[in-house]
PDB file of C-alpha atoms in Angstrom:
ATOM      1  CA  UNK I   1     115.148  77.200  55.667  1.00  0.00           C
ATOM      2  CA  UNK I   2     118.108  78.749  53.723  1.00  0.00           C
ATOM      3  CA  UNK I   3     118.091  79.432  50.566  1.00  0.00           C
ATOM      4  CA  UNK I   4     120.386  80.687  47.805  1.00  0.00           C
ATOM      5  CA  UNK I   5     118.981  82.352  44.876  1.00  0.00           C
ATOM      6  CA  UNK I   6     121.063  82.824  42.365  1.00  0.00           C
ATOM      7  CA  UNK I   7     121.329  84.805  38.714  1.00  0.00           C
ATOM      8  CA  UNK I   8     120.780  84.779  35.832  1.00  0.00           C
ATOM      9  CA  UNK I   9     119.813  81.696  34.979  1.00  0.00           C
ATOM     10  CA  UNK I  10     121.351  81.923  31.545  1.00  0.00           C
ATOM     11  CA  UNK I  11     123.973  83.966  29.781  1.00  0.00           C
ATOM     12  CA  UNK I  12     125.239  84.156  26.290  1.00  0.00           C
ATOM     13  CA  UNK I  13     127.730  86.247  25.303  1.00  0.00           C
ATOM     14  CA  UNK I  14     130.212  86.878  22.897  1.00  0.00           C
ATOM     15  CA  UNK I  15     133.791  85.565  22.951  1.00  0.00           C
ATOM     16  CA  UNK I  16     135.662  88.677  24.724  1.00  0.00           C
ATOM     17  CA  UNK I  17     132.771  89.693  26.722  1.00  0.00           C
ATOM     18  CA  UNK I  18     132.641  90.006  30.742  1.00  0.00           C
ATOM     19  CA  UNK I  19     130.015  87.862  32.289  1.00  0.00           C
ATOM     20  CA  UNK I  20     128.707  87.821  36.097  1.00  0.00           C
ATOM     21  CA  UNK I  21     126.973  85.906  37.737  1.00  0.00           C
ATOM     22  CA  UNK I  22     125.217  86.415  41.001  1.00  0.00           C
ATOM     23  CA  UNK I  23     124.352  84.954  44.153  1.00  0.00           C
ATOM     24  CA  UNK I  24     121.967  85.994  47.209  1.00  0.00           C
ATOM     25  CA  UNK I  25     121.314  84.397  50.450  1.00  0.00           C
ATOM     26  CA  UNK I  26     118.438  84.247  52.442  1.00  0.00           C
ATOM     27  CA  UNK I  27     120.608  84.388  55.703  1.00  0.00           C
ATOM     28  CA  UNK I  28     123.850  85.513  57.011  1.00  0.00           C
ATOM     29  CA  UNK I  29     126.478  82.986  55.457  1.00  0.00           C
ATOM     30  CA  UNK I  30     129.674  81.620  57.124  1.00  0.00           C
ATOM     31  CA  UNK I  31     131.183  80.676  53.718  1.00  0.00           C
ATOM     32  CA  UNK I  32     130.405  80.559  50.070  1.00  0.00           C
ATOM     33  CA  UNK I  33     131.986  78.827  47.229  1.00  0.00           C
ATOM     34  CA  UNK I  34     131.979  78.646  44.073  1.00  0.00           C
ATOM     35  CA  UNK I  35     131.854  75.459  41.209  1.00  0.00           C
ATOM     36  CA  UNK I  36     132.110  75.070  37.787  1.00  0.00           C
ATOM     37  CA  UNK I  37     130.247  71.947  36.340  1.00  0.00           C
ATOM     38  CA  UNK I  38     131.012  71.571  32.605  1.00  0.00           C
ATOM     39  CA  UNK I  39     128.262  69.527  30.188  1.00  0.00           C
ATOM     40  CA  UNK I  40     128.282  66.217  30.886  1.00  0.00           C
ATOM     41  CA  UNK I  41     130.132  66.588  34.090  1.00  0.00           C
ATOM     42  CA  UNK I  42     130.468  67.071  37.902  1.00  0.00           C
ATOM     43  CA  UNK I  43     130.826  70.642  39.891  1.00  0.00           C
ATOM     44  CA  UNK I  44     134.635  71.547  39.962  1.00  0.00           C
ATOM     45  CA  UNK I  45     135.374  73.715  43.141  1.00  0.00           C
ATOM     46  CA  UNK I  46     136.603  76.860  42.203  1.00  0.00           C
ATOM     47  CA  UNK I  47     137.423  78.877  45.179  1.00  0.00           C
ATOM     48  CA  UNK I  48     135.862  79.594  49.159  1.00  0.00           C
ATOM     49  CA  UNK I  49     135.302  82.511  50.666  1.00  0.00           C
ATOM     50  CA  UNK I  50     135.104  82.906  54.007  1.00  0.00           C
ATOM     51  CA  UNK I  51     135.541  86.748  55.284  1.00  0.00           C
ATOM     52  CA  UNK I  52     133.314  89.498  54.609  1.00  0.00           C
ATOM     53  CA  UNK I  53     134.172  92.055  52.248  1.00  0.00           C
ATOM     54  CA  UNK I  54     136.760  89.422  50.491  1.00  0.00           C
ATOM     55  CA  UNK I  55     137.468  89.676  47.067  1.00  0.00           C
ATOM     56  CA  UNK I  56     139.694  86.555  45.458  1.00  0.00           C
ATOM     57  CA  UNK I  57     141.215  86.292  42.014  1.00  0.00           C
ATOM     58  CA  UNK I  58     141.674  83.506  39.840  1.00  0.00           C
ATOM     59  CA  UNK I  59     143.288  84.522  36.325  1.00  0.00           C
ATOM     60  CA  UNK I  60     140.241  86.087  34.454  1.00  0.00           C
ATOM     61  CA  UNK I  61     137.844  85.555  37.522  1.00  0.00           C
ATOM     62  CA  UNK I  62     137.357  87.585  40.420  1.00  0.00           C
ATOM     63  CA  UNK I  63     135.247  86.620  43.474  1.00  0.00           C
ATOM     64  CA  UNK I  64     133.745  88.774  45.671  1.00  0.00           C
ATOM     65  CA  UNK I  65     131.660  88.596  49.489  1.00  0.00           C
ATOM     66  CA  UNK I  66     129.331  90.702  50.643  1.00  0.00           C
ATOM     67  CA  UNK I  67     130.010  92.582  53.532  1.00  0.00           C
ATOM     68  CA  UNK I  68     127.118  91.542  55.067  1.00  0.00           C
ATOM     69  CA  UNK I  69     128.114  87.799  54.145  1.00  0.00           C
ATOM     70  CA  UNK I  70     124.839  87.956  52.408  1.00  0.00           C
ATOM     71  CA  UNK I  71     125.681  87.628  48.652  1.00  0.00           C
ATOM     72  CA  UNK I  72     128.367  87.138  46.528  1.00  0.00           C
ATOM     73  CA  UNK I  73     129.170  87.362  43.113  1.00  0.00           C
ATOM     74  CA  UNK I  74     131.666  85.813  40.046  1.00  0.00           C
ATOM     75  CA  UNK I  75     132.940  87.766  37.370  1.00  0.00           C
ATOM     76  CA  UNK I  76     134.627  86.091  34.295  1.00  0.00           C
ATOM     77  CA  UNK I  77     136.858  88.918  31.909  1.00  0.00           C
ATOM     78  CA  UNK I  78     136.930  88.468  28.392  1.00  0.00           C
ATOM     79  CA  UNK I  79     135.384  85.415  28.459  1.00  0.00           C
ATOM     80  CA  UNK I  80     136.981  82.492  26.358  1.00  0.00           C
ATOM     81  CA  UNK I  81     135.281  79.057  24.735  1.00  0.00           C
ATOM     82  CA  UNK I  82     136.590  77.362  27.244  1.00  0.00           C
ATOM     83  CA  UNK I  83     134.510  79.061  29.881  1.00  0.00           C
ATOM     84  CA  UNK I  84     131.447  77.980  29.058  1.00  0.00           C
ATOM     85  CA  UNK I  85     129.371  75.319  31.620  1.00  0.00           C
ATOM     86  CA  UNK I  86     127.324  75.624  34.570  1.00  0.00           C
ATOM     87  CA  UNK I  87     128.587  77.859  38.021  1.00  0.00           C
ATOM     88  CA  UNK I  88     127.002  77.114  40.913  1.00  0.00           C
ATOM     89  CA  UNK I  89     127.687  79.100  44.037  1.00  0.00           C
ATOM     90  CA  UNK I  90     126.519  77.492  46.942  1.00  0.00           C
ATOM     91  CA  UNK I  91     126.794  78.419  50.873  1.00  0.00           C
ATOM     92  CA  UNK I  92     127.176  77.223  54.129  1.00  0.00           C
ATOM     93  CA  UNK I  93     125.328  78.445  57.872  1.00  0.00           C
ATOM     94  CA  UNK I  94     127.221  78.679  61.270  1.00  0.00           C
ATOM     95  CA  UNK I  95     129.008  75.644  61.638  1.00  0.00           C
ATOM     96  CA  UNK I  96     127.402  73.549  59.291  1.00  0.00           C
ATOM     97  CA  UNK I  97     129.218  71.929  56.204  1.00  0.00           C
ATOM     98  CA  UNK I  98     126.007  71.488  54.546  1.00  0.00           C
ATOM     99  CA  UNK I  99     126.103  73.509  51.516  1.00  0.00           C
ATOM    100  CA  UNK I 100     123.015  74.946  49.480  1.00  0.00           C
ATOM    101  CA  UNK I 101     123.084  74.934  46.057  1.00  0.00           C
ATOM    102  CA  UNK I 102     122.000  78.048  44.047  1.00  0.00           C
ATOM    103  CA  UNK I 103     120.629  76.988  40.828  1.00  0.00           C
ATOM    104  CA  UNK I 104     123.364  78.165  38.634  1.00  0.00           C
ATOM    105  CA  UNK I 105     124.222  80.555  35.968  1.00  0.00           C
ATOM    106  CA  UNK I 106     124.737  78.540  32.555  1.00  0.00           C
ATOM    107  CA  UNK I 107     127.263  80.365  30.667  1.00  0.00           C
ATOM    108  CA  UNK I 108     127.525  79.802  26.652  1.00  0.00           C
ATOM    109  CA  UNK I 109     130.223  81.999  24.916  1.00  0.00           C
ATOM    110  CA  UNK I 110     130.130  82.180  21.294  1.00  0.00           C
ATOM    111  CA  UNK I 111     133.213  82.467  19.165  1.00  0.00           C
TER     112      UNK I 111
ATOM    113  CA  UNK T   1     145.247  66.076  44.721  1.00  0.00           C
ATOM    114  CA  UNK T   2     141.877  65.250  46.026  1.00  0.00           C
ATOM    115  CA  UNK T   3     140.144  63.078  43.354  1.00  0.00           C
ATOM    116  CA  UNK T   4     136.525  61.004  44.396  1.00  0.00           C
ATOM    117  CA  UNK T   5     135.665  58.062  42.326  1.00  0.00           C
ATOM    118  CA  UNK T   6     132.160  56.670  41.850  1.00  0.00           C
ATOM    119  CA  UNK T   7     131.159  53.339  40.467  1.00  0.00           C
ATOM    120  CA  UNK T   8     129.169  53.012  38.386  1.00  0.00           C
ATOM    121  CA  UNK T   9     128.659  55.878  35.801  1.00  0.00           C
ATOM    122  CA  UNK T  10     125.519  54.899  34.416  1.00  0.00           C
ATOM    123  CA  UNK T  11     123.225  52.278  35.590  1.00  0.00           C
ATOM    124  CA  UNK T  12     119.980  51.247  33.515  1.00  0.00           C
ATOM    125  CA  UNK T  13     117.487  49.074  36.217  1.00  0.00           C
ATOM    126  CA  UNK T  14     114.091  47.304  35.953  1.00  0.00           C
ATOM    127  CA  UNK T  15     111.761  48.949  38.427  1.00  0.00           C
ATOM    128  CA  UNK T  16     111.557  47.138  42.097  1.00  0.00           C
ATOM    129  CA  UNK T  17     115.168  46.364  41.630  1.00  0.00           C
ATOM    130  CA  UNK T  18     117.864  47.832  43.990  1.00  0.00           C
ATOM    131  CA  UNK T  19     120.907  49.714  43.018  1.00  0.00           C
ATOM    132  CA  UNK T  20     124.466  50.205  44.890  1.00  0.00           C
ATOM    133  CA  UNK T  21     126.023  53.428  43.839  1.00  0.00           C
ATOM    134  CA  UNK T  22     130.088  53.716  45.793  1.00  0.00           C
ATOM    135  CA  UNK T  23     131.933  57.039  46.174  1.00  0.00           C
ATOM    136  CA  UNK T  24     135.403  56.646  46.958  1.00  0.00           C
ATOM    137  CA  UNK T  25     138.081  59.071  48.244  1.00  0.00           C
ATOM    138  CA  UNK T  26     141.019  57.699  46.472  1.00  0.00           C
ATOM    139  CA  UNK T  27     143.982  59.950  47.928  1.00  0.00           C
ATOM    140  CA  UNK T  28     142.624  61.132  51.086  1.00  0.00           C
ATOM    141  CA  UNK T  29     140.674  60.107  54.183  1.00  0.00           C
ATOM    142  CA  UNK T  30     137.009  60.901  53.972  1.00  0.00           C
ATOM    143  CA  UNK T  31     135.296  61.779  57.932  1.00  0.00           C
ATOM    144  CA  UNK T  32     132.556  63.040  56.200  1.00  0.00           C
ATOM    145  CA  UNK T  33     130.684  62.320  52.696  1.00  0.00           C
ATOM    146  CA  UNK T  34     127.802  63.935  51.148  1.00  0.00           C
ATOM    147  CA  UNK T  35     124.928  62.399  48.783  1.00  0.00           C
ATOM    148  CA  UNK T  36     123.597  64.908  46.108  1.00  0.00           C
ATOM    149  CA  UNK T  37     121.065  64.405  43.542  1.00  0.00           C
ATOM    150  CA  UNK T  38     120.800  66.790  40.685  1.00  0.00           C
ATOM    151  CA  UNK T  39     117.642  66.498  37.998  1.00  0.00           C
ATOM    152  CA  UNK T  40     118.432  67.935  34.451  1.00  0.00           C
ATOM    153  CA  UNK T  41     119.277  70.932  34.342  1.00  0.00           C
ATOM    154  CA  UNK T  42     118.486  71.608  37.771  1.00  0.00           C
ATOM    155  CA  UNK T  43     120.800  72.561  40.761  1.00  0.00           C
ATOM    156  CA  UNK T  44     122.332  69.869  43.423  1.00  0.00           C
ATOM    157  CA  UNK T  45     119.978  68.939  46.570  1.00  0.00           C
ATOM    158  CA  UNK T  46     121.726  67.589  49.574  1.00  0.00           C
ATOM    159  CA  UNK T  47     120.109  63.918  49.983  1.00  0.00           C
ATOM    160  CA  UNK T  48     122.302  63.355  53.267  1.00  0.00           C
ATOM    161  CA  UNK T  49     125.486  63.430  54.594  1.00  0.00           C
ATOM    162  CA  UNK T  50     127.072  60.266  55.025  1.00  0.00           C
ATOM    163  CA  UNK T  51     129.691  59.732  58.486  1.00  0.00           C
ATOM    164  CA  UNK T  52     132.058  57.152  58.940  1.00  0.00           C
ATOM    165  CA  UNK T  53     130.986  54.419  61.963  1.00  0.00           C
ATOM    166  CA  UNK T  54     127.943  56.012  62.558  1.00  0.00           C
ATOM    167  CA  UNK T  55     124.404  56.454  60.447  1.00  0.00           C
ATOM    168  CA  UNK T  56     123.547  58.911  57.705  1.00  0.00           C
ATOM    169  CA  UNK T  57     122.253  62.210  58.508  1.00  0.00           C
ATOM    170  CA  UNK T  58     119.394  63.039  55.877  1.00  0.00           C
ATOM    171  CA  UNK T  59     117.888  65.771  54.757  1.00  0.00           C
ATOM    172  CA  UNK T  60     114.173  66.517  55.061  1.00  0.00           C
ATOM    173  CA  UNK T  61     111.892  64.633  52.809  1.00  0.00           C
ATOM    174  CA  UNK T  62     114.071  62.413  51.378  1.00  0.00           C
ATOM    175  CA  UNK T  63     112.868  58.493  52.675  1.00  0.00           C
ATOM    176  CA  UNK T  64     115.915  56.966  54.746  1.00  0.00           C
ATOM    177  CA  UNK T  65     114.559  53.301  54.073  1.00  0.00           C
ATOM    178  CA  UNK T  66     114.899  54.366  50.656  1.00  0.00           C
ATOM    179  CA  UNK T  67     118.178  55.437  49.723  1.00  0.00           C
ATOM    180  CA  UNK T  68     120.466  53.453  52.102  1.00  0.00           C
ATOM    181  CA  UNK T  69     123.716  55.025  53.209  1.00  0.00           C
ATOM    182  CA  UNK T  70     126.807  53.121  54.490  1.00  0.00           C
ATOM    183  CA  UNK T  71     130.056  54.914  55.402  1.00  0.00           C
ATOM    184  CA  UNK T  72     132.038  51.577  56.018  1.00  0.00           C
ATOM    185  CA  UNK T  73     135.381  53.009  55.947  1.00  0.00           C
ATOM    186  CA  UNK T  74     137.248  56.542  55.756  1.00  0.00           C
ATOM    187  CA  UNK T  75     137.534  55.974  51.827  1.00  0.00           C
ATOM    188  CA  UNK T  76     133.911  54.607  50.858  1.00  0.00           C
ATOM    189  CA  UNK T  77     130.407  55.457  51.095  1.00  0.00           C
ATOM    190  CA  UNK T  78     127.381  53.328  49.153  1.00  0.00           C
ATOM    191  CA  UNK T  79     124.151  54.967  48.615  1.00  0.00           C
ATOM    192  CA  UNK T  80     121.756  52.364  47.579  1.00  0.00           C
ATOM    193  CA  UNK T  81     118.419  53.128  46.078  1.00  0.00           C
ATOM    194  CA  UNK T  82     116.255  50.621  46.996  1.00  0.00           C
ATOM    195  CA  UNK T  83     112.934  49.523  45.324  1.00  0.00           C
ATOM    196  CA  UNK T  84     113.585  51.912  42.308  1.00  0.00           C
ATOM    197  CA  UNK T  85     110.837  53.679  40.260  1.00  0.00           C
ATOM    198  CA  UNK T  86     111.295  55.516  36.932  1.00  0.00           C
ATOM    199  CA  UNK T  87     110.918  59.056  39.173  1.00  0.00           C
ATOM    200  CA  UNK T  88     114.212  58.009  40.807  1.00  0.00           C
ATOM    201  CA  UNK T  89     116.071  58.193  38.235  1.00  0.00           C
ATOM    202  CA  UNK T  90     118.531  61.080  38.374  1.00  0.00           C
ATOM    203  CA  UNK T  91     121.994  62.115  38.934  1.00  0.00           C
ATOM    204  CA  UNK T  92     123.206  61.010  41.594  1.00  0.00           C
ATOM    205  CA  UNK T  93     126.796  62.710  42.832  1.00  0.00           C
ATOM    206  CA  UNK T  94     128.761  62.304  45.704  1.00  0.00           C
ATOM    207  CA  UNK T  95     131.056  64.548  47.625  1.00  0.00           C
ATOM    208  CA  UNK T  96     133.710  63.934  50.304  1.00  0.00           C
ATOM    209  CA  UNK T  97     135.095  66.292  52.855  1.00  0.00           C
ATOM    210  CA  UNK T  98     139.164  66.492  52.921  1.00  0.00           C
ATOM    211  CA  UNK T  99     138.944  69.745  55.047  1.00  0.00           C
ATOM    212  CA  UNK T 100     137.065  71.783  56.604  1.00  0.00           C
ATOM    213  CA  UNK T 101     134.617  73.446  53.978  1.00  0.00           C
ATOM    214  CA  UNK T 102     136.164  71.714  51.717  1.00  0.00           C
ATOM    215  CA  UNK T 103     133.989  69.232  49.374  1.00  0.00           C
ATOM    216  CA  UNK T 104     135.765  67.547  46.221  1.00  0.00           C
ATOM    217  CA  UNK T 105     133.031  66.192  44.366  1.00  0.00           C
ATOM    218  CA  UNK T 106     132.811  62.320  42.166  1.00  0.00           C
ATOM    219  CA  UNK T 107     132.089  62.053  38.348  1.00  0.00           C
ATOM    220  CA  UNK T 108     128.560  61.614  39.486  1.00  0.00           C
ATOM    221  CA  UNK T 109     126.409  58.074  38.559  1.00  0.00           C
ATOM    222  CA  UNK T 110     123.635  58.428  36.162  1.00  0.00           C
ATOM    223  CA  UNK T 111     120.604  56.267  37.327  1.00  0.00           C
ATOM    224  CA  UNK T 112     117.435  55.264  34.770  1.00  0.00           C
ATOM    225  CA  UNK T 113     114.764  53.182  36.118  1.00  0.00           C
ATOM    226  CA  UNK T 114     112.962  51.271  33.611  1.00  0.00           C
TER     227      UNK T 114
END
């Protein structure tokens, strides 16, 4: 079956330092997206994307898609305290809206 | 906005007992709603996906007669857990579709079985 492996399993970094995190699939994906769960919490979506080659910004984040639709991979600049939780990226097959999980990147930033 | 309640948070039970876990979609219509379960510090695992007026799709290995799904109505889905044991206690989190490829996800209901 599909599967999404993802990495590293844990970061730390400094307050001000990049972080990535990234994310491989097994198969050929029609979509991958990204969530932030924070301690205690549930995932937050962050962002889809859908066509290959795509590269999406948020603020400090930038998401990018393989062009083989194959991996993807998050990258946080000058991280902040405020970053810090779990991100998941997980990713969908043909027409399916079943998403699999990778098993995250846990981010801790120290200030 | 697309926010997804679930009731209850946390749920302590005695073992044998059954537990009703909803997931609401509170400002949007829900089609489709999807039962995850998430162990500590682990990743999500798709128990099933949940569709309104008809029965529960679930995923392999995970015991349909066990975790009961009900899609009643376009803003509620119940998983229930029945016959609980201490190894199903998790995190239990739902998510419901507003678009396509679009899951918003609930708080999440922490289950221990006693």
């Amino acid at each position: 079956g599909q599967q999404v492996m993802q990495i590293p399993q844990y970061q730390h970094v400094q307050e001000g330092e990049d972080f990535t995190t990234y994310c491989n699939s097994s198969t050929t994906l029609s979509n991958i997206q990204w969530y932030k769960q924070r301690p205690g919490g549930h995932p937050v979506f962050l962002i889809q994307l859908v066509k290959s080659g795509e590269v999406k910004k948020q603020k400090r984040l930038t998401f990018q898609f393989g062009e083989a639709k194959k991996n993807s991979s998050l990258h946080i600049t000058a991280t902040q305290t405020t970053d810090v939780g779990t991100y998941f990226c997980a990713g969908s097959q043909g027409g399916s809206e079943k998403l699999v999980f990778g098993k995250g990147t846990k981010l801790t930033v120290n200030p | 906005g697309a926010v997804v309640s679930q009731h209850p948070s946390r749920v302590i039970c005695k073992s044998g007992t059954s537990v009703k876990i909803e997931c609401r979609s509170l400002d949007f219509q829900a089609t489709t709603m999807f039962w995850y379960r998430q162990f500590p510090k682990k990743s999500l695992m798709l128990m099933a996906t949940s569709n309104e007026g008809s029965k529960a799709t679930y995923e392999q290995g995970v015991e349909k007669d066990k975790f009961l799904i009900n899609h009643a109505s376009l803003t509620l889905s119940t998983l229930t857990v029945t016959s609980a044991h201490p190894e199903d206690s998790s995190f239990y989190i739902c998510s419901a579709r507003k678009r396509a490829y679009e899951q918003y996800f609930g708080p999440g209901t922490r289950l221990t079985v006693t």
